[in-house]
XYZ file of C-alpha atoms in Angstrom:
161
model
C 122.853 -41.097 25.993
C 123.061 -41.963 22.234
C 126.339 -43.799 22.798
C 125.084 -45.937 25.867
C 121.915 -46.809 23.860
C 123.916 -48.071 20.960
C 126.150 -50.051 23.300
C 123.116 -51.715 24.883
C 121.647 -52.430 21.469
C 125.066 -53.958 20.488
C 125.149 -56.135 23.508
C 121.702 -57.225 22.933
C 122.351 -58.160 19.384
C 125.495 -60.004 20.313
C 123.533 -61.929 22.966
C 120.815 -62.890 20.503
C 123.267 -63.937 18.052
C 125.165 -66.044 20.521
C 121.992 -67.810 21.555
C 121.128 -68.583 18.018
C 124.558 -70.169 17.391
C 124.436 -72.206 20.487
C 120.891 -73.455 19.513
C 122.161 -74.245 16.034
C 125.049 -76.281 17.290
C 122.726 -78.215 19.668
C 120.464 -79.081 16.565
C 123.338 -80.831 14.793
C 124.704 -82.946 17.663
C 121.607 -85.225 18.085
C 121.970 -88.557 19.676
C 120.921 -91.782 18.014
C 117.938 -92.080 20.195
C 116.741 -88.453 19.187
C 116.891 -89.285 15.557
C 115.245 -92.775 16.353
C 112.559 -90.811 18.163
C 112.124 -88.324 15.096
C 111.724 -91.335 12.778
C 109.728 -93.479 15.022
C 106.794 -95.367 13.192
C 108.435 -94.659 9.660
C 108.973 -97.559 7.435
C 112.606 -98.477 6.887
C 112.317 -97.652 3.218
C 111.185 -94.156 4.002
C 114.297 -93.697 6.126
C 116.844 -95.209 3.838
C 115.800 -93.819 0.504
C 116.074 -90.162 -0.480
C 112.815 -88.614 0.073
C 112.735 -85.934 -2.697
C 113.359 -87.525 -6.097
C 113.310 -91.220 -5.114
C 110.157 -91.383 -2.957
C 108.365 -88.312 -4.020
C 108.351 -86.683 -7.533
C 109.590 -83.224 -7.354
C 107.461 -81.312 -10.158
C 109.383 -77.978 -9.595
C 111.718 -76.022 -7.398
C 112.402 -72.332 -6.980
C 114.491 -70.194 -4.846
C 112.671 -68.229 -2.113
C 113.738 -64.568 -1.625
C 112.538 -61.581 0.586
C 113.321 -57.935 0.112
C 114.615 -55.729 2.752
C 116.083 -52.271 3.434
C 115.490 -48.989 1.925
C 116.550 -50.185 -1.391
C 114.491 -53.432 -1.304
C 117.558 -55.685 -1.804
C 116.621 -59.283 -2.809
C 117.844 -61.720 -0.139
C 117.672 -65.536 -0.308
C 115.706 -67.296 2.480
C 115.496 -70.809 1.055
C 113.906 -73.088 -1.541
C 110.444 -74.464 -2.399
C 109.572 -77.619 -4.051
C 106.274 -78.614 -5.534
C 105.899 -82.370 -4.795
C 103.485 -84.720 -6.378
C 100.978 -86.277 -3.845
C 101.013 -90.069 -2.993
C 97.933 -91.993 -1.901
C 97.689 -92.363 1.787
C 100.177 -89.589 2.450
C 99.337 -86.208 3.765
C 101.465 -83.062 4.436
C 101.798 -83.686 8.112
C 103.239 -87.142 7.187
C 105.576 -85.699 4.485
C 106.880 -82.960 6.820
C 107.578 -85.606 9.545
C 109.493 -87.759 7.064
C 111.540 -84.717 5.907
C 112.400 -83.904 9.566
C 113.490 -87.589 10.036
C 115.766 -87.309 7.038
C 117.104 -83.900 8.178
C 117.951 -85.368 11.735
C 119.581 -88.376 10.013
C 121.792 -86.058 7.990
C 122.463 -83.972 11.086
C 123.636 -87.018 12.945
C 125.754 -88.045 10.200
C 127.387 -84.756 9.962
C 128.123 -84.806 13.771
C 129.904 -88.147 13.099
C 132.063 -86.342 10.426
C 130.331 -87.895 7.275
C 130.108 -85.599 4.383
C 126.734 -84.106 3.433
C 124.880 -85.492 0.323
C 125.348 -82.963 -2.516
C 122.115 -84.145 -4.227
C 119.811 -83.960 -1.117
C 118.633 -80.501 0.029
C 117.522 -82.092 3.326
C 121.202 -82.655 4.121
C 121.753 -78.779 4.277
C 122.547 -78.021 7.895
C 120.452 -75.209 9.592
C 117.395 -75.580 7.419
C 113.834 -75.529 8.840
C 111.161 -77.356 6.993
C 107.418 -76.672 6.358
C 105.025 -78.649 4.212
C 101.474 -77.564 3.182
C 98.776 -78.730 0.848
C 98.290 -76.648 -2.331
C 95.812 -77.528 -5.240
C 96.776 -81.277 -5.666
C 100.373 -80.704 -4.715
C 102.420 -80.424 -1.539
C 104.580 -77.361 -1.009
C 107.707 -78.255 0.782
C 109.752 -75.117 1.928
C 113.160 -75.299 3.223
C 114.190 -72.060 4.757
C 117.057 -70.460 7.079
C 117.490 -67.386 9.034
C 121.160 -67.722 8.595
C 122.306 -66.054 5.433
C 124.764 -68.475 4.403
C 122.421 -71.396 4.799
C 119.775 -69.522 3.041
C 122.148 -68.875 0.133
C 122.871 -72.598 -0.153
C 119.265 -73.536 -0.253
C 118.587 -71.064 -2.885
C 121.623 -72.079 -5.033
C 120.241 -75.679 -4.854
C 117.024 -74.480 -6.503
C 119.044 -72.759 -9.120
C 121.099 -75.632 -9.930
C 118.180 -78.221 -9.788
C 115.471 -76.228 -11.479
C 113.521 -77.217 -14.489
């Protein structure tokens, strides 16, 4: 009984990981029209200039970690940026602009273009979330995939204050 239960669990885990892998691949093979839809209504300068650093001042960045297991091992999950606000811009708009940039990078990667080393929005497999926090925006890039989460955390370590 124990053996068959572990086999079933293993098959379920393999199936879940397989689905995640397929979903991840689909995210990075975006068509030009899908990218255009995600960027619809955004000014061309927003689309063309680097969002973090050029258009929005990054006040600070830090790696995000979670603790797991019996030994409470620290595991990277992403990066967090504290972003200075701009007049007329809210967190919803900033998140939409970040998704636009991420989709543009994904489409470029699908065409075989190299990722931008100085733009964390170019890291494939990241998810974005933006919220308001005491006069700043908190922009978080996270991933459930360990290798992607490590790359995001390393970006913070290399570019922190």
